[in-house]
Short mmCIF file of C-alpha atoms in Angstrom, two decimals:
data_model
loop_
_atom_site.label_atom_id
_atom_site.label_comp_id
_atom_site.label_asym_id
_atom_site.label_seq_id
_atom_site.Cartn_x
_atom_site.Cartn_y
_atom_site.Cartn_z
CA MET A 291 10.73 -33.74 -7.22
CA TYR A 292 7.02 -33.74 -6.23
CA ASP A 293 4.13 -32.42 -8.26
CA VAL A 294 2.52 -30.89 -5.07
CA GLY A 295 2.43 -27.99 -2.62
CA MET A 296 5.44 -29.23 -0.62
CA LYS A 297 5.03 -27.66 2.84
CA GLY A 298 1.48 -29.08 3.42
CA THR A 299 2.43 -32.47 2.01
CA ARG A 300 5.43 -32.94 4.30
CA ILE A 301 3.26 -32.31 7.28
CA VAL A 302 0.73 -34.80 6.11
CA ILE A 303 3.47 -37.49 5.30
CA VAL A 304 5.05 -37.00 8.92
CA TRP A 305 1.61 -37.57 10.42
CA LEU A 306 1.05 -40.56 8.22
CA LEU A 307 4.40 -42.16 8.97
CA ALA A 308 3.90 -41.77 12.73
CA GLY A 309 1.30 -44.63 12.47
CA ALA A 310 3.25 -46.74 10.01
CA GLY A 311 4.79 -49.07 12.71
CA LEU A 312 1.22 -49.74 14.26
CA LEU A 313 -0.11 -50.52 10.85
CA ALA A 314 2.71 -52.86 10.00
CA ALA A 315 2.42 -54.54 13.35
CA ALA A 316 -1.32 -55.07 12.93
CA GLY A 317 -0.66 -57.01 9.71
CA ILE A 318 -3.34 -55.21 7.73
CA ALA A 319 -1.24 -55.12 4.56
CA GLU A 320 -2.41 -58.05 2.31
CA SER A 321 -1.04 -59.15 -1.09
CA GLY A 322 -3.04 -59.00 -4.15
CA ALA A 323 -5.90 -61.33 -4.75
CA GLU A 324 -5.23 -64.55 -6.53
CA ARG A 325 -7.40 -66.67 -8.81
CA THR A 326 -6.53 -69.74 -10.92
CA THR A 327 -7.51 -70.39 -14.64
CA GLU A 328 -6.83 -73.54 -16.55
CA ALA A 329 -3.32 -72.44 -17.63
CA HIS A 330 -2.23 -69.79 -14.99
CA SER A 331 -2.21 -68.80 -11.39
CA VAL A 332 -3.30 -65.21 -11.85
CA ALA A 333 -2.29 -62.45 -9.23
CA ALA A 334 -3.88 -59.12 -9.16
CA VAL A 335 -1.00 -56.55 -8.82
CA ARG A 336 -1.90 -53.23 -7.28
CA ILE A 337 0.67 -50.68 -8.69
CA GLY A 338 0.90 -47.08 -7.20
CA THR A 339 2.93 -44.25 -8.64
CA LEU A 340 2.97 -40.43 -8.60
CA ARG A 341 1.60 -38.20 -11.36
CA GLY A 342 4.45 -36.62 -13.22
CA PRO A 343 8.01 -37.80 -13.92
CA THR A 344 7.82 -40.56 -11.40
CA SER A 345 5.21 -42.45 -13.43
CA VAL A 346 6.60 -41.84 -17.03
CA GLY A 347 8.51 -45.21 -16.82
CA MET A 348 5.11 -46.86 -16.39
CA ALA A 349 3.83 -45.53 -19.69
CA PRO A 350 4.23 -48.71 -21.76
CA LEU A 351 2.37 -50.78 -18.99
CA LEU A 352 -0.26 -48.18 -18.46
CA GLY A 353 -0.90 -47.86 -22.22
CA GLN A 354 -0.64 -51.59 -22.87
CA PRO A 355 -1.29 -53.53 -19.68
CA GLU A 356 -1.27 -56.82 -21.65
CA ARG A 357 2.47 -56.51 -21.59
CA THR A 358 2.52 -57.99 -18.09
CA GLY A 359 1.34 -61.27 -19.53
CA PRO A 360 -1.57 -63.80 -18.61
CA ALA A 361 -0.35 -64.33 -15.02
CA ILE A 362 -0.83 -60.75 -13.87
CA GLU A 363 -3.86 -58.46 -13.74
CA PRO A 364 -2.31 -55.12 -13.11
CA GLU A 365 -4.31 -52.32 -11.44
CA PHE A 366 -2.58 -49.04 -11.89
CA ASN A 367 -3.33 -46.09 -9.72
CA VAL A 368 -1.53 -42.66 -10.36
CA TYR A 369 -1.77 -40.40 -7.12
CA GLY A 370 -1.45 -36.69 -7.41
CA THR A 371 0.55 -36.30 -4.23
CA PRO A 372 3.01 -38.19 -2.13
CA ASP A 373 0.74 -38.33 0.90
CA LEU A 374 -2.06 -40.04 -1.03
CA LEU A 375 0.42 -42.63 -2.22
CA VAL A 376 1.76 -43.15 1.24
CA SER A 377 -1.78 -43.47 2.73
CA GLN A 378 -2.58 -46.14 0.37
CA ILE A 379 0.69 -48.08 1.08
CA LEU A 380 -0.07 -47.76 4.88
CA ALA A 381 -3.55 -49.06 4.23
CA GLY A 382 -2.21 -52.25 2.47
CA GLU A 383 -3.71 -51.25 -0.77
CA VAL A 384 -0.52 -51.21 -2.89
CA ASP A 385 1.80 -54.09 -3.80
CA ILE A 386 4.33 -52.32 -6.01
CA ALA A 387 5.04 -48.49 -5.93
CA ALA A 388 7.36 -46.00 -7.61
CA LEU A 389 8.32 -43.05 -5.34
CA PRO A 390 11.30 -40.83 -4.21
CA THR A 391 14.14 -43.07 -2.97
CA ASN A 392 14.58 -41.14 0.27
CA LEU A 393 10.81 -41.59 0.94
CA ALA A 394 11.11 -45.33 0.37
CA ALA A 395 13.76 -45.49 3.00
CA ASN A 396 11.75 -43.35 5.25
CA LEU A 397 8.83 -45.79 5.05
CA TYR A 398 11.08 -48.73 5.71
CA ASN A 399 12.69 -47.30 8.75
CA ARG A 400 9.16 -46.39 10.14
CA GLY A 401 8.27 -50.24 10.14
CA VAL A 402 6.52 -50.62 6.72
CA GLU A 403 7.22 -54.04 5.31
CA LEU A 404 8.62 -53.05 1.96
CA GLN A 405 11.90 -53.68 0.15
CA LEU A 406 13.73 -51.66 -2.62
CA LEU A 407 13.00 -53.65 -5.82
CA ALA A 408 14.97 -51.32 -8.19
CA ILE A 409 16.01 -47.83 -9.10
CA SER A 410 13.48 -46.57 -11.85
CA GLY A 411 14.66 -42.92 -12.16
CA GLY A 412 18.11 -41.49 -12.62
CA GLY A 413 17.46 -37.99 -11.76
CA VAL A 414 15.40 -35.10 -13.33
CA LEU A 415 16.86 -31.92 -11.76
CA TYR A 416 18.46 -29.14 -13.68
CA VAL A 417 19.61 -25.54 -13.11
CA VAL A 418 17.72 -23.47 -15.58
CA ALA A 419 18.92 -19.98 -16.36
CA ASP A 420 18.74 -17.17 -18.89
CA GLU A 421 22.40 -17.26 -19.52
CA ASP A 422 25.17 -19.73 -19.85
CA LEU A 423 27.02 -20.43 -16.60
CA GLY A 424 28.65 -23.01 -14.40
CA TRP A 425 28.86 -23.81 -10.71
CA GLU A 426 31.46 -21.15 -10.19
CA ASP A 427 29.10 -18.49 -11.51
CA LEU A 428 26.54 -19.14 -8.70
CA GLN A 429 28.44 -17.36 -6.10
CA GLY A 430 26.42 -14.50 -4.71
CA ARG A 431 23.37 -15.27 -6.89
CA THR A 432 19.77 -15.62 -6.15
CA ILE A 433 18.68 -19.34 -6.79
CA HIS A 434 15.01 -20.18 -6.89
CA THR A 435 14.01 -23.76 -5.98
CA LEU A 436 11.25 -25.87 -4.38
CA ALA A 437 10.39 -25.88 -0.73
CA ARG A 438 12.98 -26.00 1.93
CA GLY A 439 14.22 -29.57 2.77
CA THR A 440 12.76 -31.19 -0.26
CA THR A 441 14.83 -33.43 -2.81
CA PRO A 442 15.75 -30.42 -5.13
CA ASP A 443 16.80 -28.25 -2.11
CA ILE A 444 18.82 -30.97 -0.37
CA LEU A 445 20.69 -32.19 -3.57
CA PHE A 446 21.30 -28.66 -4.79
CA GLN A 447 22.83 -27.53 -1.66
CA ALA A 448 24.98 -30.74 -1.28
CA LEU A 449 26.40 -30.22 -4.68
CA ALA A 450 27.00 -26.48 -4.07
CA ARG A 451 29.08 -27.46 -1.04
CA GLN A 452 31.11 -29.81 -3.24
CA HIS A 453 31.89 -26.82 -5.39
CA GLY A 454 33.11 -24.64 -2.47
CA ILE A 455 29.79 -22.74 -2.18
CA ASP A 456 28.22 -22.32 1.32
CA PRO A 457 24.51 -22.06 0.61
CA ASP A 458 23.76 -20.24 3.82
CA ARG A 459 26.43 -17.57 3.17
CA ASP A 460 27.07 -17.46 -0.56
CA LEU A 461 23.65 -17.84 -1.95
CA ASP A 462 20.27 -16.14 -1.72
CA LEU A 463 17.91 -19.19 -1.82
CA ARG A 464 14.29 -18.46 -2.61
CA TYR A 465 11.71 -21.14 -2.15
CA SER A 466 8.48 -21.64 -4.26
CA ALA A 467 5.34 -23.49 -2.89
CA ASP A 468 5.36 -25.97 -5.92
CA GLN A 469 6.68 -26.54 -9.42
CA THR A 470 3.92 -24.76 -11.08
CA GLU A 471 4.54 -21.51 -9.27
CA LEU A 472 8.35 -21.83 -9.98
CA ALA A 473 7.68 -22.50 -13.59
CA GLN A 474 5.46 -19.37 -13.93
CA GLN A 475 8.15 -17.22 -12.33
CA LEU A 476 10.82 -18.46 -14.82
CA ILE A 477 8.38 -18.05 -17.83
CA ALA A 478 7.52 -14.55 -16.81
CA GLY A 479 11.15 -13.48 -16.15
CA ARG A 480 10.59 -12.96 -12.45
CA ALA A 481 13.09 -15.64 -11.74
CA ARG A 482 16.38 -15.81 -13.78
CA LEU A 483 17.99 -18.84 -12.19
CA ALA A 484 16.20 -21.91 -10.73
CA VAL A 485 16.49 -25.62 -9.95
CA VAL A 486 13.80 -27.20 -11.88
CA PRO A 487 12.67 -30.83 -12.34
CA GLU A 488 11.50 -32.25 -15.84
CA PRO A 489 9.02 -32.08 -17.31
CA PHE A 490 8.79 -28.48 -16.19
CA VAL A 491 12.25 -27.82 -17.74
CA THR A 492 10.82 -28.51 -21.10
CA ARG A 493 7.76 -26.45 -20.45
CA VAL A 494 9.63 -23.40 -19.38
CA LEU A 495 12.23 -23.72 -22.25
CA ASN A 496 9.40 -23.77 -24.69
CA ALA A 497 7.56 -20.95 -23.17
CA ASN A 498 10.55 -18.64 -22.74
CA PRO A 499 13.13 -18.87 -25.48
CA ARG A 500 15.68 -16.85 -23.35
CA LEU A 501 15.98 -19.92 -20.91
CA ARG A 502 18.31 -22.82 -21.23
CA VAL A 503 19.66 -25.76 -19.27
CA ALA A 504 22.69 -24.46 -17.52
CA ILE A 505 23.65 -27.18 -15.24
CA ASP A 506 22.74 -30.84 -15.02
CA LEU A 507 22.56 -31.84 -11.33
CA GLY A 508 23.04 -35.41 -12.40
CA ASP A 509 26.37 -34.70 -14.07
CA GLY A 510 27.47 -32.93 -10.83
CA TYR A 511 26.33 -35.67 -8.73
CA ARG A 512 28.24 -38.50 -10.49
CA GLU A 513 31.30 -36.26 -10.60
CA HIS A 514 31.47 -35.59 -6.92
CA PHE A 515 29.77 -38.59 -5.26
CA GLY A 516 30.88 -41.22 -7.69
CA GLY A 517 28.92 -44.33 -8.89
CA ASP A 518 27.17 -44.80 -12.34
CA THR A 519 23.72 -44.08 -10.82
CA TYR A 520 21.93 -40.97 -9.62
CA PRO A 521 19.24 -42.97 -7.88
CA MET A 522 16.55 -40.51 -7.39
CA THR A 523 13.36 -42.63 -7.92
CA ALA A 524 12.77 -46.01 -6.54
CA MET A 525 10.47 -48.87 -7.10
CA VAL A 526 9.46 -50.92 -4.07
CA VAL A 527 7.59 -54.12 -3.36
CA MET A 528 5.65 -55.05 -0.31
CA ARG A 529 7.30 -57.83 1.36
CA GLY A 530 4.10 -60.09 1.64
CA PHE A 531 3.44 -59.77 -2.09
CA ALA A 532 6.98 -60.60 -2.92
CA GLU A 533 6.95 -63.75 -0.82
CA ARG A 534 3.67 -65.02 -2.00
CA TYR A 535 4.03 -64.16 -5.55
CA PRO A 536 7.77 -64.39 -6.59
CA GLU A 537 7.13 -65.71 -10.14
CA GLN A 538 4.59 -62.87 -10.95
CA LEU A 539 6.88 -60.37 -9.44
CA GLN A 540 9.72 -61.49 -11.70
CA THR A 541 7.16 -61.33 -14.67
CA PHE A 542 6.31 -57.86 -13.67
CA THR A 543 9.97 -56.56 -13.53
CA ASP A 544 10.78 -58.32 -16.85
CA ALA A 545 7.81 -56.57 -18.46
CA TYR A 546 8.69 -53.12 -16.95
CA ALA A 547 12.33 -53.46 -18.20
CA ALA A 548 11.26 -54.58 -21.51
CA GLY A 549 8.62 -51.80 -21.83
CA LEU A 550 11.35 -49.27 -21.14
CA ARG A 551 13.46 -50.64 -24.02
CA TRP A 552 10.58 -50.40 -26.25
CA PHE A 553 9.60 -46.95 -25.20
CA ALA A 554 13.11 -45.66 -25.97
CA GLU A 555 12.57 -46.69 -29.63
CA ASN A 556 8.85 -45.83 -29.85
CA ARG A 557 8.53 -42.60 -27.86
CA SER A 558 5.45 -41.08 -29.44
CA GLU A 559 3.69 -44.33 -29.55
CA GLY A 560 4.56 -45.05 -25.94
CA ALA A 561 3.61 -41.60 -24.62
CA GLU A 562 0.31 -40.99 -26.25
CA PRO A 563 -1.93 -43.62 -24.50
CA ALA A 564 -0.55 -42.87 -20.98
CA ALA A 565 -0.07 -39.15 -21.19
CA LYS A 566 -3.52 -38.25 -19.57
CA LYS A 567 -3.04 -40.69 -16.73
CA ILE A 568 0.51 -39.39 -16.07
CA GLY A 569 -0.42 -35.79 -16.21
CA ILE A 570 2.01 -34.74 -18.72
CA PRO A 571 1.18 -33.94 -22.43
CA ALA A 572 2.58 -36.56 -24.86
CA PRO A 573 4.68 -34.15 -26.83
CA VAL A 574 6.30 -32.97 -23.66
CA ILE A 575 7.22 -36.43 -22.65
CA VAL A 576 8.67 -37.17 -26.05
CA GLU A 577 10.84 -33.93 -26.11
CA ALA A 578 11.76 -34.37 -22.42
CA PHE A 579 12.48 -38.05 -22.79
CA ASP A 580 16.31 -38.08 -22.59
CA ARG A 581 16.42 -35.64 -19.67
CA LEU A 582 13.97 -37.94 -17.71
CA ASN A 583 16.58 -40.48 -17.41
CA MET A 584 14.30 -43.59 -16.95
CA VAL A 585 16.06 -46.71 -15.90
CA TYR A 586 15.39 -50.13 -14.43
CA LEU A 587 18.39 -51.09 -12.12
CA PRO A 588 17.68 -54.09 -9.79
CA ALA A 589 18.49 -53.19 -6.17
CA ALA A 590 21.17 -55.79 -5.87
CA SER A 591 23.26 -54.02 -8.57
CA VAL A 592 22.81 -50.41 -6.95
CA ARG A 593 23.27 -51.01 -3.29
CA ASP A 594 26.37 -48.85 -2.85
CA ASP A 595 24.85 -46.00 -5.11
CA VAL A 596 21.66 -45.94 -3.10
CA ALA A 597 23.54 -46.03 0.19
CA ARG A 598 25.58 -43.05 -0.86
CA PHE A 599 22.46 -41.14 -2.10
CA LEU A 600 20.73 -41.69 1.28
CA GLU A 601 23.75 -40.63 3.20
CA ILE A 602 23.39 -37.16 1.63
CA PHE A 603 19.88 -36.86 2.92
CA TYR A 604 20.73 -38.24 6.45
CA GLU A 605 23.55 -35.63 6.74
CA PHE A 606 21.25 -32.92 5.79
CA ASN A 607 18.37 -34.11 7.87
CA PRO A 608 18.20 -37.61 9.44
CA GLN A 609 14.45 -37.58 9.53
CA SER A 610 14.35 -37.22 5.74
CA VAL A 611 15.19 -41.02 5.66
CA GLY A 612 13.44 -42.03 8.91
CA GLY A 613 16.21 -41.17 11.48
CA ARG A 614 18.78 -43.69 10.25
CA LEU A 615 20.07 -45.27 7.08
CA PRO A 616 18.22 -48.52 6.12
CA SER A 617 19.67 -51.90 7.12
CA PRO A 618 20.80 -54.28 4.29
CA ASP A 619 17.43 -56.03 4.40
CA PHE A 620 16.05 -52.83 2.77
CA TYR A 621 17.50 -54.05 -0.51
CA ARG A 622 15.89 -56.97 -2.32
CA ASP A 623 18.36 -59.54 -3.67
#
């Protein structure tokens, strides 16, 4: 689910994570600056997210930062690749971040002092095809997806196995370097069947009228792994910030949740001011809105769902979550 060239990004992230424990031990991560007015203690909150679907839930706050109220001075930074966001987290330059859930667990297990604050994305992966089909029709087919070992690859393979399909034996998996390349293959007809994330789903459907959404991976996930949540995107908070500014943190989370409710009723108005920063055209955000599955579910309410989700990654490759499943302290109460 990344908007990047995946192979190179994974290499950089591994290198960055190797030093995470050292950075955490050195105590260089420091919470946002504070100042006091006559009426409020004001905290500067540094918020990091990724360009693309990960940051769409931030749109109301990006477009109208005053939503966070007078006790917070939000500083939003939207990064083009996960390695850039990770580097800023490790450098102590981020207080709150939205990122893939398995990456959040990986950082935690490498010694970064963060906690899962909430689930902010309920899954954006779909099988797009030029014909109507179901899981039973995939046997023996060529399936295009993103780089090996990434979120789309891991979740698709896990769901295929739940439907009695052995990806190694029964499928011809073809990997693309990034989402743009995969979308271009679909639009040009060089790929007929692919696992694609929003908003690229909407882009390819608009560009090639023969294409359609054939399978919603979220439906398959809930059917076979249970739970009400498909917890693909996480919001995390640095522990030092949470301990120093609990009231401001609560104010931010309330504003985020309220912003999502407003966004659902005011899609065009919410998308337009933030579209350039997010990197998705406003009309695409509006059209793709329902398939983006934006939510705000506090960590305490989704512990079991997140643990189940992370187990899938651990079973596929333990290093995808940092070598072990995170301890209960990963989840903020």
